[in-house]
JSON list of C-alpha atoms in Angstrom, two decimals:
[
{"chain": "A", "resi": 28, "resn": "MET", "atom": "CA", "xyz": [-7.35, -22.58, -16.18]},
{"chain": "A", "resi": 29, "resn": "SER", "atom": "CA", "xyz": [-4.02, -20.79, -15.26]},
{"chain": "A", "resi": 30, "resn": "ARG", "atom": "CA", "xyz": [-3.10, -17.67, -17.44]},
{"chain": "A", "resi": 31, "resn": "LEU", "atom": "CA", "xyz": [0.21, -17.92, -19.06]},
{"chain": "A", "resi": 32, "resn": "LEU", "atom": "CA", "xyz": [2.72, -15.33, -17.89]},
{"chain": "A", "resi": 33, "resn": "ARG", "atom": "CA", "xyz": [2.98, -12.80, -20.66]},
{"chain": "A", "resi": 34, "resn": "ALA", "atom": "CA", "xyz": [5.92, -10.09, -22.00]},
{"chain": "A", "resi": 35, "resn": "GLY", "atom": "CA", "xyz": [5.05, -6.96, -19.87]},
{"chain": "A", "resi": 36, "resn": "GLU", "atom": "CA", "xyz": [4.05, -8.78, -16.98]},
{"chain": "A", "resi": 37, "resn": "LEU", "atom": "CA", "xyz": [5.57, -8.33, -13.54]},
{"chain": "A", "resi": 38, "resn": "VAL", "atom": "CA", "xyz": [6.37, -11.27, -11.92]},
{"chain": "A", "resi": 39, "resn": "LEU", "atom": "CA", "xyz": [7.95, -11.90, -8.32]},
{"chain": "A", "resi": 40, "resn": "LEU", "atom": "CA", "xyz": [10.66, -14.64, -8.07]},
{"chain": "A", "resi": 41, "resn": "THR", "atom": "CA", "xyz": [11.61, -16.12, -4.96]},
{"chain": "A", "resi": 42, "resn": "ASP", "atom": "CA", "xyz": [14.66, -18.46, -3.69]},
{"chain": "A", "resi": 43, "resn": "ARG", "atom": "CA", "xyz": [14.70, -21.25, -1.23]},
{"chain": "A", "resi": 44, "resn": "LYS", "atom": "CA", "xyz": [16.35, -18.94, 1.39]},
{"chain": "A", "resi": 45, "resn": "GLY", "atom": "CA", "xyz": [12.99, -16.59, 0.85]},
{"chain": "A", "resi": 46, "resn": "ARG", "atom": "CA", "xyz": [14.67, -13.82, -0.58]},
{"chain": "A", "resi": 47, "resn": "ARG", "atom": "CA", "xyz": [12.34, -11.76, -3.15]},
{"chain": "A", "resi": 48, "resn": "TYR", "atom": "CA", "xyz": [13.04, -10.14, -6.59]},
{"chain": "A", "resi": 49, "resn": "LEU", "atom": "CA", "xyz": [10.58, -8.32, -8.78]},
{"chain": "A", "resi": 50, "resn": "THR", "atom": "CA", "xyz": [11.05, -7.81, -12.35]},
{"chain": "A", "resi": 51, "resn": "ASN", "atom": "CA", "xyz": [9.17, -6.86, -15.18]},
{"chain": "A", "resi": 52, "resn": "LEU", "atom": "CA", "xyz": [9.29, -9.70, -18.57]},
{"chain": "A", "resi": 53, "resn": "VAL", "atom": "CA", "xyz": [10.71, -8.28, -21.73]},
{"chain": "A", "resi": 54, "resn": "GLU", "atom": "CA", "xyz": [11.74, -10.65, -24.62]},
{"chain": "A", "resi": 55, "resn": "GLY", "atom": "CA", "xyz": [15.49, -11.12, -24.72]},
{"chain": "A", "resi": 56, "resn": "ARG", "atom": "CA", "xyz": [16.18, -9.84, -21.52]},
{"chain": "A", "resi": 57, "resn": "ASP", "atom": "CA", "xyz": [17.74, -11.75, -18.45]},
{"chain": "A", "resi": 58, "resn": "PHE", "atom": "CA", "xyz": [17.08, -11.87, -14.77]},
{"chain": "A", "resi": 59, "resn": "HIS", "atom": "CA", "xyz": [20.76, -11.43, -13.08]},
{"chain": "A", "resi": 60, "resn": "THR", "atom": "CA", "xyz": [21.20, -12.34, -9.34]},
{"chain": "A", "resi": 61, "resn": "HIS", "atom": "CA", "xyz": [24.06, -13.16, -6.93]},
{"chain": "A", "resi": 62, "resn": "ALA", "atom": "CA", "xyz": [23.05, -16.95, -7.97]},
{"chain": "A", "resi": 63, "resn": "GLY", "atom": "CA", "xyz": [23.31, -16.43, -11.55]},
{"chain": "A", "resi": 64, "resn": "LEU", "atom": "CA", "xyz": [20.81, -15.26, -14.21]},
{"chain": "A", "resi": 65, "resn": "VAL", "atom": "CA", "xyz": [17.73, -16.56, -15.93]},
{"chain": "A", "resi": 66, "resn": "ALA", "atom": "CA", "xyz": [16.48, -15.70, -19.33]},
{"chain": "A", "resi": 67, "resn": "HIS", "atom": "CA", "xyz": [12.94, -13.80, -19.27]},
{"chain": "A", "resi": 68, "resn": "ASP", "atom": "CA", "xyz": [12.34, -16.23, -22.63]},
{"chain": "A", "resi": 69, "resn": "GLU", "atom": "CA", "xyz": [12.14, -18.86, -20.24]},
{"chain": "A", "resi": 70, "resn": "LEU", "atom": "CA", "xyz": [9.10, -17.34, -17.95]},
{"chain": "A", "resi": 71, "resn": "ILE", "atom": "CA", "xyz": [7.09, -15.86, -20.93]},
{"chain": "A", "resi": 72, "resn": "GLY", "atom": "CA", "xyz": [4.68, -18.54, -21.81]},
{"chain": "A", "resi": 73, "resn": "GLY", "atom": "CA", "xyz": [5.18, -20.46, -18.22]},
{"chain": "A", "resi": 74, "resn": "THR", "atom": "CA", "xyz": [2.72, -20.47, -15.40]},
{"chain": "A", "resi": 75, "resn": "GLU", "atom": "CA", "xyz": [2.86, -19.33, -11.93]},
{"chain": "A", "resi": 76, "resn": "GLY", "atom": "CA", "xyz": [4.21, -21.39, -9.38]},
{"chain": "A", "resi": 77, "resn": "MET", "atom": "CA", "xyz": [6.63, -23.02, -11.78]},
{"chain": "A", "resi": 78, "resn": "GLN", "atom": "CA", "xyz": [10.34, -23.15, -10.69]},
{"chain": "A", "resi": 79, "resn": "VAL", "atom": "CA", "xyz": [13.51, -22.61, -12.90]},
{"chain": "A", "resi": 80, "resn": "ARG", "atom": "CA", "xyz": [17.07, -23.35, -12.88]},
{"chain": "A", "resi": 81, "resn": "THR", "atom": "CA", "xyz": [19.89, -20.25, -12.72]},
{"chain": "A", "resi": 82, "resn": "THR", "atom": "CA", "xyz": [22.93, -20.45, -14.87]},
{"chain": "A", "resi": 83, "resn": "ARG", "atom": "CA", "xyz": [24.04, -21.20, -11.34]},
{"chain": "A", "resi": 84, "resn": "ASN", "atom": "CA", "xyz": [21.75, -23.94, -10.55]},
{"chain": "A", "resi": 85, "resn": "ALA", "atom": "CA", "xyz": [19.80, -21.63, -8.06]},
{"chain": "A", "resi": 86, "resn": "GLU", "atom": "CA", "xyz": [16.04, -22.59, -7.82]},
{"chain": "A", "resi": 87, "resn": "LEU", "atom": "CA", "xyz": [13.54, -19.85, -8.50]},
{"chain": "A", "resi": 88, "resn": "THR", "atom": "CA", "xyz": [9.89, -20.20, -7.90]},
{"chain": "A", "resi": 89, "resn": "VAL", "atom": "CA", "xyz": [8.12, -17.96, -10.24]},
{"chain": "A", "resi": 90, "resn": "TRP", "atom": "CA", "xyz": [4.46, -15.93, -9.13]},
{"chain": "A", "resi": 91, "resn": "ARG", "atom": "CA", "xyz": [2.37, -13.02, -10.06]},
{"chain": "A", "resi": 92, "resn": "PRO", "atom": "CA", "xyz": [3.17, -10.59, -7.08]},
{"chain": "A", "resi": 93, "resn": "THR", "atom": "CA", "xyz": [0.37, -10.00, -4.86]},
{"chain": "A", "resi": 94, "resn": "LEU", "atom": "CA", "xyz": [-0.22, -6.13, -3.86]},
{"chain": "A", "resi": 95, "resn": "ARG", "atom": "CA", "xyz": [1.65, -7.20, -0.69]},
{"chain": "A", "resi": 96, "resn": "ASP", "atom": "CA", "xyz": [4.69, -8.28, -2.57]},
{"chain": "A", "resi": 97, "resn": "TYR", "atom": "CA", "xyz": [4.44, -5.33, -4.65]},
{"chain": "A", "resi": 98, "resn": "VAL", "atom": "CA", "xyz": [4.15, -2.59, -1.85]},
{"chain": "A", "resi": 99, "resn": "LEU", "atom": "CA", "xyz": [7.20, -4.00, 0.18]},
{"chain": "A", "resi": 100, "resn": "LYS", "atom": "CA", "xyz": [9.48, -3.85, -3.06]},
{"chain": "A", "resi": 101, "resn": "MET", "atom": "CA", "xyz": [8.19, -1.06, -5.74]},
{"chain": "A", "resi": 102, "resn": "PRO", "atom": "CA", "xyz": [9.93, 1.88, -6.17]},
{"chain": "A", "resi": 103, "resn": "ARG", "atom": "CA", "xyz": [9.36, 4.56, -3.36]},
{"chain": "A", "resi": 104, "resn": "GLY", "atom": "CA", "xyz": [10.37, 8.14, -3.12]},
{"chain": "A", "resi": 105, "resn": "ALA", "atom": "CA", "xyz": [8.61, 8.43, 0.41]},
{"chain": "A", "resi": 106, "resn": "GLN", "atom": "CA", "xyz": [7.97, 5.76, 3.22]},
{"chain": "A", "resi": 107, "resn": "VAL", "atom": "CA", "xyz": [4.98, 3.61, 2.57]},
{"chain": "A", "resi": 108, "resn": "VAL", "atom": "CA", "xyz": [2.17, 2.64, 4.63]},
{"chain": "A", "resi": 109, "resn": "TYR", "atom": "CA", "xyz": [3.13, -0.77, 4.98]},
{"chain": "A", "resi": 110, "resn": "PRO", "atom": "CA", "xyz": [0.36, -3.90, 4.15]},
{"chain": "A", "resi": 111, "resn": "LYS", "atom": "CA", "xyz": [-0.46, -4.26, 7.81]},
{"chain": "A", "resi": 112, "resn": "ASP", "atom": "CA", "xyz": [-1.57, -0.79, 8.45]},
{"chain": "A", "resi": 113, "resn": "SER", "atom": "CA", "xyz": [-3.47, -0.75, 4.89]},
{"chain": "A", "resi": 114, "resn": "ALA", "atom": "CA", "xyz": [-5.57, -3.49, 5.79]},
{"chain": "A", "resi": 115, "resn": "ALA", "atom": "CA", "xyz": [-6.39, -1.78, 9.07]},
{"chain": "A", "resi": 116, "resn": "ILE", "atom": "CA", "xyz": [-7.20, 1.43, 7.29]},
{"chain": "A", "resi": 117, "resn": "LEU", "atom": "CA", "xyz": [-9.47, -0.38, 4.50]},
{"chain": "A", "resi": 118, "resn": "MET", "atom": "CA", "xyz": [-11.61, -1.58, 7.60]},
{"chain": "A", "resi": 119, "resn": "GLN", "atom": "CA", "xyz": [-11.75, 1.46, 9.56]},
{"chain": "A", "resi": 120, "resn": "ALA", "atom": "CA", "xyz": [-12.80, 3.39, 6.68]},
{"chain": "A", "resi": 121, "resn": "ASP", "atom": "CA", "xyz": [-15.14, 1.04, 5.56]},
{"chain": "A", "resi": 122, "resn": "VAL", "atom": "CA", "xyz": [-14.10, 1.47, 1.74]},
{"chain": "A", "resi": 123, "resn": "TYR", "atom": "CA", "xyz": [-16.18, -0.05, -0.85]},
{"chain": "A", "resi": 124, "resn": "PRO", "atom": "CA", "xyz": [-16.75, -0.28, -4.61]},
{"chain": "A", "resi": 125, "resn": "GLY", "atom": "CA", "xyz": [-17.33, 3.32, -5.89]},
{"chain": "A", "resi": 126, "resn": "ALA", "atom": "CA", "xyz": [-16.54, 5.17, -2.58]},
{"chain": "A", "resi": 127, "resn": "ARG", "atom": "CA", "xyz": [-15.67, 8.60, -3.35]},
{"chain": "A", "resi": 128, "resn": "VAL", "atom": "CA", "xyz": [-12.17, 9.03, -1.36]},
{"chain": "A", "resi": 129, "resn": "LEU", "atom": "CA", "xyz": [-9.93, 11.80, -0.97]},
{"chain": "A", "resi": 130, "resn": "GLU", "atom": "CA", "xyz": [-6.43, 10.81, -0.08]},
{"chain": "A", "resi": 131, "resn": "SER", "atom": "CA", "xyz": [-3.75, 13.74, 0.98]},
{"chain": "A", "resi": 132, "resn": "GLY", "atom": "CA", "xyz": [-0.13, 12.66, 1.59]},
{"chain": "A", "resi": 133, "resn": "VAL", "atom": "CA", "xyz": [-0.34, 10.24, -1.30]},
{"chain": "A", "resi": 134, "resn": "GLY", "atom": "CA", "xyz": [3.66, 9.52, -1.05]},
{"chain": "A", "resi": 135, "resn": "SER", "atom": "CA", "xyz": [4.75, 6.52, -3.25]},
{"chain": "A", "resi": 136, "resn": "GLY", "atom": "CA", "xyz": [1.77, 5.17, -3.71]},
{"chain": "A", "resi": 137, "resn": "ALA", "atom": "CA", "xyz": [1.25, 2.44, -1.27]},
{"chain": "A", "resi": 138, "resn": "LEU", "atom": "CA", "xyz": [-2.06, 3.09, -0.08]},
{"chain": "A", "resi": 139, "resn": "SER", "atom": "CA", "xyz": [-3.86, 4.40, -3.15]},
{"chain": "A", "resi": 140, "resn": "LEU", "atom": "CA", "xyz": [-3.20, 0.87, -4.55]},
{"chain": "A", "resi": 141, "resn": "SER", "atom": "CA", "xyz": [-4.97, -0.37, -1.47]},
{"chain": "A", "resi": 142, "resn": "LEU", "atom": "CA", "xyz": [-8.00, 1.79, -2.00]},
{"chain": "A", "resi": 143, "resn": "LEU", "atom": "CA", "xyz": [-7.90, 1.36, -5.64]},
{"chain": "A", "resi": 144, "resn": "ARG", "atom": "CA", "xyz": [-7.93, -2.63, -5.55]},
{"chain": "A", "resi": 145, "resn": "ALA", "atom": "CA", "xyz": [-10.96, -1.98, -3.35]},
{"chain": "A", "resi": 146, "resn": "GLY", "atom": "CA", "xyz": [-12.77, -0.48, -5.88]},
{"chain": "A", "resi": 147, "resn": "ALA", "atom": "CA", "xyz": [-12.74, 3.34, -4.61]},
{"chain": "A", "resi": 148, "resn": "LEU", "atom": "CA", "xyz": [-12.60, 6.44, -6.70]},
{"chain": "A", "resi": 149, "resn": "VAL", "atom": "CA", "xyz": [-9.59, 8.52, -5.36]},
{"chain": "A", "resi": 150, "resn": "GLN", "atom": "CA", "xyz": [-9.11, 11.85, -5.38]},
{"chain": "A", "resi": 151, "resn": "GLY", "atom": "CA", "xyz": [-5.19, 12.40, -4.26]},
{"chain": "A", "resi": 152, "resn": "TYR", "atom": "CA", "xyz": [-3.33, 15.45, -2.95]},
{"chain": "A", "resi": 153, "resn": "GLU", "atom": "CA", "xyz": [0.03, 15.56, -2.68]},
{"chain": "A", "resi": 154, "resn": "ILE", "atom": "CA", "xyz": [2.51, 18.87, -2.25]},
{"chain": "A", "resi": 155, "resn": "ARG", "atom": "CA", "xyz": [5.41, 17.02, -4.12]},
{"chain": "A", "resi": 156, "resn": "GLU", "atom": "CA", "xyz": [5.43, 16.47, -7.84]},
{"chain": "A", "resi": 157, "resn": "ASP", "atom": "CA", "xyz": [8.12, 14.14, -7.92]},
{"chain": "A", "resi": 158, "resn": "PHE", "atom": "CA", "xyz": [5.87, 11.76, -4.79]},
{"chain": "A", "resi": 159, "resn": "ALA", "atom": "CA", "xyz": [2.82, 12.32, -7.31]},
{"chain": "A", "resi": 160, "resn": "GLN", "atom": "CA", "xyz": [4.46, 11.14, -10.08]},
{"chain": "A", "resi": 161, "resn": "ARG", "atom": "CA", "xyz": [5.99, 8.27, -8.63]},
{"chain": "A", "resi": 162, "resn": "ALA", "atom": "CA", "xyz": [2.60, 7.14, -6.92]},
{"chain": "A", "resi": 163, "resn": "ILE", "atom": "CA", "xyz": [0.89, 7.50, -10.60]},
{"chain": "A", "resi": 164, "resn": "GLU", "atom": "CA", "xyz": [3.34, 5.18, -11.95]},
{"chain": "A", "resi": 165, "resn": "ASN", "atom": "CA", "xyz": [3.33, 2.48, -9.37]},
{"chain": "A", "resi": 166, "resn": "VAL", "atom": "CA", "xyz": [-0.48, 2.48, -9.56]},
{"chain": "A", "resi": 167, "resn": "THR", "atom": "CA", "xyz": [-0.09, 2.20, -13.22]},
{"chain": "A", "resi": 168, "resn": "SER", "atom": "CA", "xyz": [2.65, -0.45, -13.09]},
{"chain": "A", "resi": 169, "resn": "PHE", "atom": "CA", "xyz": [0.40, -2.52, -10.86]},
{"chain": "A", "resi": 170, "resn": "LEU", "atom": "CA", "xyz": [-3.03, -1.90, -11.48]},
{"chain": "A", "resi": 171, "resn": "GLY", "atom": "CA", "xyz": [-3.05, -0.82, -15.22]},
{"chain": "A", "resi": 172, "resn": "SER", "atom": "CA", "xyz": [-5.15, 1.70, -16.72]},
{"chain": "A", "resi": 173, "resn": "GLU", "atom": "CA", "xyz": [-8.48, 1.00, -15.43]},
{"chain": "A", "resi": 174, "resn": "ALA", "atom": "CA", "xyz": [-7.32, 1.62, -12.13]},
{"chain": "A", "resi": 175, "resn": "VAL", "atom": "CA", "xyz": [-5.65, 4.97, -13.19]},
{"chain": "A", "resi": 176, "resn": "ASP", "atom": "CA", "xyz": [-8.98, 6.23, -14.67]},
{"chain": "A", "resi": 177, "resn": "ARG", "atom": "CA", "xyz": [-10.17, 5.84, -11.08]},
{"chain": "A", "resi": 178, "resn": "TYR", "atom": "CA", "xyz": [-7.27, 7.73, -9.67]},
{"chain": "A", "resi": 179, "resn": "LYS", "atom": "CA", "xyz": [-6.36, 11.49, -10.03]},
{"chain": "A", "resi": 180, "resn": "VAL", "atom": "CA", "xyz": [-3.91, 13.03, -8.10]},
{"chain": "A", "resi": 181, "resn": "GLU", "atom": "CA", "xyz": [-3.58, 16.62, -7.87]},
{"chain": "A", "resi": 182, "resn": "ILE", "atom": "CA", "xyz": [-0.48, 19.25, -6.55]},
{"chain": "A", "resi": 183, "resn": "ARG", "atom": "CA", "xyz": [-2.22, 20.73, -3.81]},
{"chain": "A", "resi": 184, "resn": "ASP", "atom": "CA", "xyz": [-1.74, 21.38, -0.02]},
{"chain": "A", "resi": 185, "resn": "CYS", "atom": "CA", "xyz": [-4.57, 19.95, 1.99]},
{"chain": "A", "resi": 186, "resn": "TYR", "atom": "CA", "xyz": [-4.16, 21.99, 5.30]},
{"chain": "A", "resi": 187, "resn": "GLN", "atom": "CA", "xyz": [-5.43, 24.75, 2.67]},
{"chain": "A", "resi": 188, "resn": "GLY", "atom": "CA", "xyz": [-8.84, 23.27, 2.22]},
{"chain": "A", "resi": 189, "resn": "ILE", "atom": "CA", "xyz": [-10.36, 20.59, 0.40]},
{"chain": "A", "resi": 190, "resn": "GLY", "atom": "CA", "xyz": [-11.88, 21.18, -3.57]},
{"chain": "A", "resi": 191, "resn": "ALA", "atom": "CA", "xyz": [-14.19, 18.58, -3.31]},
{"chain": "A", "resi": 192, "resn": "GLU", "atom": "CA", "xyz": [-17.82, 17.99, -1.73]},
{"chain": "A", "resi": 193, "resn": "GLY", "atom": "CA", "xyz": [-20.14, 14.93, -1.14]},
{"chain": "A", "resi": 194, "resn": "LEU", "atom": "CA", "xyz": [-17.08, 12.52, -0.49]},
{"chain": "A", "resi": 195, "resn": "ASP", "atom": "CA", "xyz": [-17.55, 9.36, 1.68]},
{"chain": "A", "resi": 196, "resn": "ARG", "atom": "CA", "xyz": [-14.40, 8.94, 2.89]},
{"chain": "A", "resi": 197, "resn": "VAL", "atom": "CA", "xyz": [-11.30, 11.45, 3.82]},
{"chain": "A", "resi": 198, "resn": "VAL", "atom": "CA", "xyz": [-7.64, 9.35, 4.37]},
{"chain": "A", "resi": 199, "resn": "LEU", "atom": "CA", "xyz": [-4.66, 11.26, 5.57]},
{"chain": "A", "resi": 200, "resn": "ASP", "atom": "CA", "xyz": [-0.99, 10.28, 5.96]},
{"chain": "A", "resi": 201, "resn": "LEU", "atom": "CA", "xyz": [-0.04, 13.99, 6.98]},
{"chain": "A", "resi": 202, "resn": "PRO", "atom": "CA", "xyz": [2.01, 15.46, 9.40]},
{"chain": "A", "resi": 203, "resn": "GLU", "atom": "CA", "xyz": [-0.35, 17.41, 11.10]},
{"chain": "A", "resi": 204, "resn": "PRO", "atom": "CA", "xyz": [-4.11, 15.98, 10.20]},
{"chain": "A", "resi": 205, "resn": "TRP", "atom": "CA", "xyz": [-5.72, 17.98, 13.08]},
{"chain": "A", "resi": 206, "resn": "GLN", "atom": "CA", "xyz": [-5.29, 20.64, 10.04]},
{"chain": "A", "resi": 207, "resn": "VAL", "atom": "CA", "xyz": [-7.62, 19.10, 8.03]},
{"chain": "A", "resi": 208, "resn": "VAL", "atom": "CA", "xyz": [-10.31, 18.08, 10.25]},
{"chain": "A", "resi": 209, "resn": "PRO", "atom": "CA", "xyz": [-12.70, 21.11, 9.95]},
{"chain": "A", "resi": 210, "resn": "HIS", "atom": "CA", "xyz": [-12.15, 20.84, 5.46]},
{"chain": "A", "resi": 211, "resn": "ALA", "atom": "CA", "xyz": [-13.28, 17.30, 5.99]},
{"chain": "A", "resi": 212, "resn": "ALA", "atom": "CA", "xyz": [-16.17, 18.13, 8.09]},
{"chain": "A", "resi": 213, "resn": "SER", "atom": "CA", "xyz": [-17.52, 20.30, 4.89]},
{"chain": "A", "resi": 214, "resn": "SER", "atom": "CA", "xyz": [-16.75, 18.00, 2.46]},
{"chain": "A", "resi": 215, "resn": "LEU", "atom": "CA", "xyz": [-17.69, 14.45, 3.70]},
{"chain": "A", "resi": 216, "resn": "ASN", "atom": "CA", "xyz": [-21.26, 13.28, 3.50]},
{"chain": "A", "resi": 217, "resn": "PRO", "atom": "CA", "xyz": [-23.10, 12.79, 7.00]},
{"chain": "A", "resi": 218, "resn": "GLY", "atom": "CA", "xyz": [-22.16, 9.27, 7.87]},
{"chain": "A", "resi": 219, "resn": "GLY", "atom": "CA", "xyz": [-18.79, 9.79, 6.15]},
{"chain": "A", "resi": 220, "resn": "ILE", "atom": "CA", "xyz": [-15.46, 8.56, 7.60]},
{"chain": "A", "resi": 221, "resn": "LEU", "atom": "CA", "xyz": [-12.26, 10.44, 8.36]},
{"chain": "A", "resi": 222, "resn": "VAL", "atom": "CA", "xyz": [-9.06, 8.08, 8.83]},
{"chain": "A", "resi": 223, "resn": "ALA", "atom": "CA", "xyz": [-5.71, 9.55, 9.95]},
{"chain": "A", "resi": 224, "resn": "TYR", "atom": "CA", "xyz": [-2.45, 7.23, 9.75]},
{"chain": "A", "resi": 225, "resn": "THR", "atom": "CA", "xyz": [0.29, 8.95, 12.11]},
{"chain": "A", "resi": 226, "resn": "PRO", "atom": "CA", "xyz": [3.84, 7.48, 13.62]},
{"chain": "A", "resi": 227, "resn": "SER", "atom": "CA", "xyz": [3.49, 9.25, 16.96]},
{"chain": "A", "resi": 228, "resn": "ILE", "atom": "CA", "xyz": [0.58, 9.11, 19.58]},
{"chain": "A", "resi": 229, "resn": "VAL", "atom": "CA", "xyz": [1.09, 12.80, 20.30]},
{"chain": "A", "resi": 230, "resn": "GLN", "atom": "CA", "xyz": [-0.42, 13.38, 16.63]},
{"chain": "A", "resi": 231, "resn": "ALA", "atom": "CA", "xyz": [-2.95, 11.02, 17.24]},
{"chain": "A", "resi": 232, "resn": "VAL", "atom": "CA", "xyz": [-4.20, 12.84, 20.72]},
{"chain": "A", "resi": 233, "resn": "GLN", "atom": "CA", "xyz": [-3.77, 16.41, 18.89]},
{"chain": "A", "resi": 234, "resn": "LEU", "atom": "CA", "xyz": [-6.50, 14.92, 16.03]},
{"chain": "A", "resi": 235, "resn": "ARG", "atom": "CA", "xyz": [-8.97, 13.29, 18.70]},
{"chain": "A", "resi": 236, "resn": "GLU", "atom": "CA", "xyz": [-8.74, 16.82, 20.09]},
{"chain": "A", "resi": 237, "resn": "ALA", "atom": "CA", "xyz": [-9.71, 18.37, 17.24]},
{"chain": "A", "resi": 238, "resn": "CYS", "atom": "CA", "xyz": [-12.24, 15.96, 16.69]},
{"chain": "A", "resi": 239, "resn": "GLU", "atom": "CA", "xyz": [-13.85, 16.89, 20.35]},
{"chain": "A", "resi": 240, "resn": "PRO", "atom": "CA", "xyz": [-15.99, 20.31, 19.14]},
{"chain": "A", "resi": 241, "resn": "GLY", "atom": "CA", "xyz": [-17.64, 18.19, 16.54]},
{"chain": "A", "resi": 242, "resn": "PRO", "atom": "CA", "xyz": [-19.45, 17.17, 14.09]},
{"chain": "A", "resi": 243, "resn": "TRP", "atom": "CA", "xyz": [-17.64, 13.95, 14.99]},
{"chain": "A", "resi": 244, "resn": "ALA", "atom": "CA", "xyz": [-18.40, 10.58, 16.69]},
{"chain": "A", "resi": 245, "resn": "SER", "atom": "CA", "xyz": [-17.39, 6.96, 16.89]},
{"chain": "A", "resi": 246, "resn": "VAL", "atom": "CA", "xyz": [-13.49, 8.50, 17.53]},
{"chain": "A", "resi": 247, "resn": "SER", "atom": "CA", "xyz": [-11.10, 5.57, 17.78]},
{"chain": "A", "resi": 248, "resn": "THR", "atom": "CA", "xyz": [-7.54, 4.98, 17.58]},
{"chain": "A", "resi": 249, "resn": "VAL", "atom": "CA", "xyz": [-5.48, 1.51, 17.00]},
{"chain": "A", "resi": 250, "resn": "GLU", "atom": "CA", "xyz": [-2.17, 0.37, 16.59]},
{"chain": "A", "resi": 251, "resn": "VAL", "atom": "CA", "xyz": [-1.86, -2.88, 14.44]},
{"chain": "A", "resi": 252, "resn": "LEU", "atom": "CA", "xyz": [1.01, -5.31, 15.25]},
{"chain": "A", "resi": 253, "resn": "HIS", "atom": "CA", "xyz": [2.33, -8.06, 13.57]},
{"chain": "A", "resi": 254, "resn": "ARG", "atom": "CA", "xyz": [4.03, -11.18, 14.46]},
{"chain": "A", "resi": 255, "resn": "ASP", "atom": "CA", "xyz": [4.87, -14.30, 12.66]},
{"chain": "A", "resi": 256, "resn": "TRP", "atom": "CA", "xyz": [5.30, -17.81, 14.18]},
{"chain": "A", "resi": 257, "resn": "HIS", "atom": "CA", "xyz": [7.88, -20.51, 13.51]},
{"chain": "A", "resi": 258, "resn": "VAL", "atom": "CA", "xyz": [6.20, -23.63, 12.71]},
{"chain": "A", "resi": 259, "resn": "ARG", "atom": "CA", "xyz": [8.17, -26.71, 12.41]},
{"chain": "A", "resi": 260, "resn": "GLY", "atom": "CA", "xyz": [7.07, -29.92, 13.50]},
{"chain": "A", "resi": 261, "resn": "ASP", "atom": "CA", "xyz": [7.00, -30.22, 17.01]},
{"chain": "A", "resi": 262, "resn": "ALA", "atom": "CA", "xyz": [8.85, -26.69, 17.23]},
{"chain": "A", "resi": 263, "resn": "VAL", "atom": "CA", "xyz": [6.03, -23.78, 17.68]},
{"chain": "A", "resi": 264, "resn": "ARG", "atom": "CA", "xyz": [7.21, -20.38, 18.77]},
{"chain": "A", "resi": 265, "resn": "PRO", "atom": "CA", "xyz": [6.81, -16.64, 17.83]},
{"chain": "A", "resi": 266, "resn": "GLU", "atom": "CA", "xyz": [9.45, -15.40, 15.79]},
{"chain": "A", "resi": 267, "resn": "HIS", "atom": "CA", "xyz": [12.16, -13.61, 17.42]},
{"chain": "A", "resi": 268, "resn": "ARG", "atom": "CA", "xyz": [11.70, -10.56, 15.18]},
{"chain": "A", "resi": 269, "resn": "MET", "atom": "CA", "xyz": [7.98, -9.01, 14.55]},
{"chain": "A", "resi": 270, "resn": "VAL", "atom": "CA", "xyz": [6.83, -5.80, 12.76]},
{"chain": "A", "resi": 271, "resn": "GLY", "atom": "CA", "xyz": [5.93, -3.85, 15.89]},
{"chain": "A", "resi": 272, "resn": "HIS", "atom": "CA", "xyz": [4.94, -0.32, 15.78]},
{"chain": "A", "resi": 273, "resn": "THR", "atom": "CA", "xyz": [4.95, 1.60, 12.79]},
{"chain": "A", "resi": 274, "resn": "GLY", "atom": "CA", "xyz": [1.85, 4.00, 12.77]},
{"chain": "A", "resi": 275, "resn": "PHE", "atom": "CA", "xyz": [-1.65, 4.66, 14.70]},
{"chain": "A", "resi": 276, "resn": "ILE", "atom": "CA", "xyz": [-5.01, 4.55, 12.82]},
{"chain": "A", "resi": 277, "resn": "THR", "atom": "CA", "xyz": [-7.60, 7.16, 13.95]},
{"chain": "A", "resi": 278, "resn": "SER", "atom": "CA", "xyz": [-10.98, 7.11, 12.59]},
{"chain": "A", "resi": 279, "resn": "ALA", "atom": "CA", "xyz": [-13.89, 9.52, 13.40]},
{"chain": "A", "resi": 280, "resn": "ARG", "atom": "CA", "xyz": [-17.22, 9.36, 11.69]},
{"chain": "A", "resi": 281, "resn": "ARG", "atom": "CA", "xyz": [-19.19, 12.51, 10.48]},
{"chain": "A", "resi": 282, "resn": "LEU", "atom": "CA", "xyz": [-22.68, 13.77, 12.45]},
{"chain": "A", "resi": 283, "resn": "ALA", "atom": "CA", "xyz": [-25.50, 14.97, 10.34]},
{"chain": "A", "resi": 284, "resn": "GLY", "atom": "CA", "xyz": [-26.30, 18.67, 10.54]}
]
């Protein structure tokens, strides 16, 4: 049975042109768009997938936002790790329920959301207090208090060290991840995985050079390109625009000893 939409919930409204609007349902309020407004009270008690009309007769479809929807629309203070890369990071890092993950450079919390949704226990390091607060707010808004119980963020510079041992994964979104390699080697369990997201291949090369002395194996670097396809009747072709380069994902696994 479908759950009815409730006051306090986030919903995603989409129009016929594919435009997306994220809003929090509040009794007595209206959602405003260039195509008119719709009362939140019309949505509360309704179901996902229903279609409503604005005061200017524009049609909107109502959904609960997916994680991808939320990451692309959520408030941000820093550039986010995009969904295509977050998905690859989860696989490269092999994140699982209960995994102890150190994430450094939490930014606006986009990658934190993916790690927490996968069931990890996340210790975040962030050097900017405003970014850390934004990340906590975004996690709370989308995943709720249960996820926040598994999410602790410290104002701390990972280049200076990692104040935890027995970690299963270390995930980095930092300008100089190679500075963290010795600290990760000391903090990760044998078999643990280090993953770093870097915009530049030069950064990825320097990270890999830092891993060469050990204790690391299975080092790899990948880039994820995302291309949609236009499919309409017999007209089938790649879309003219694609989500090309955003970053490189480098992973390494800690050897025993």
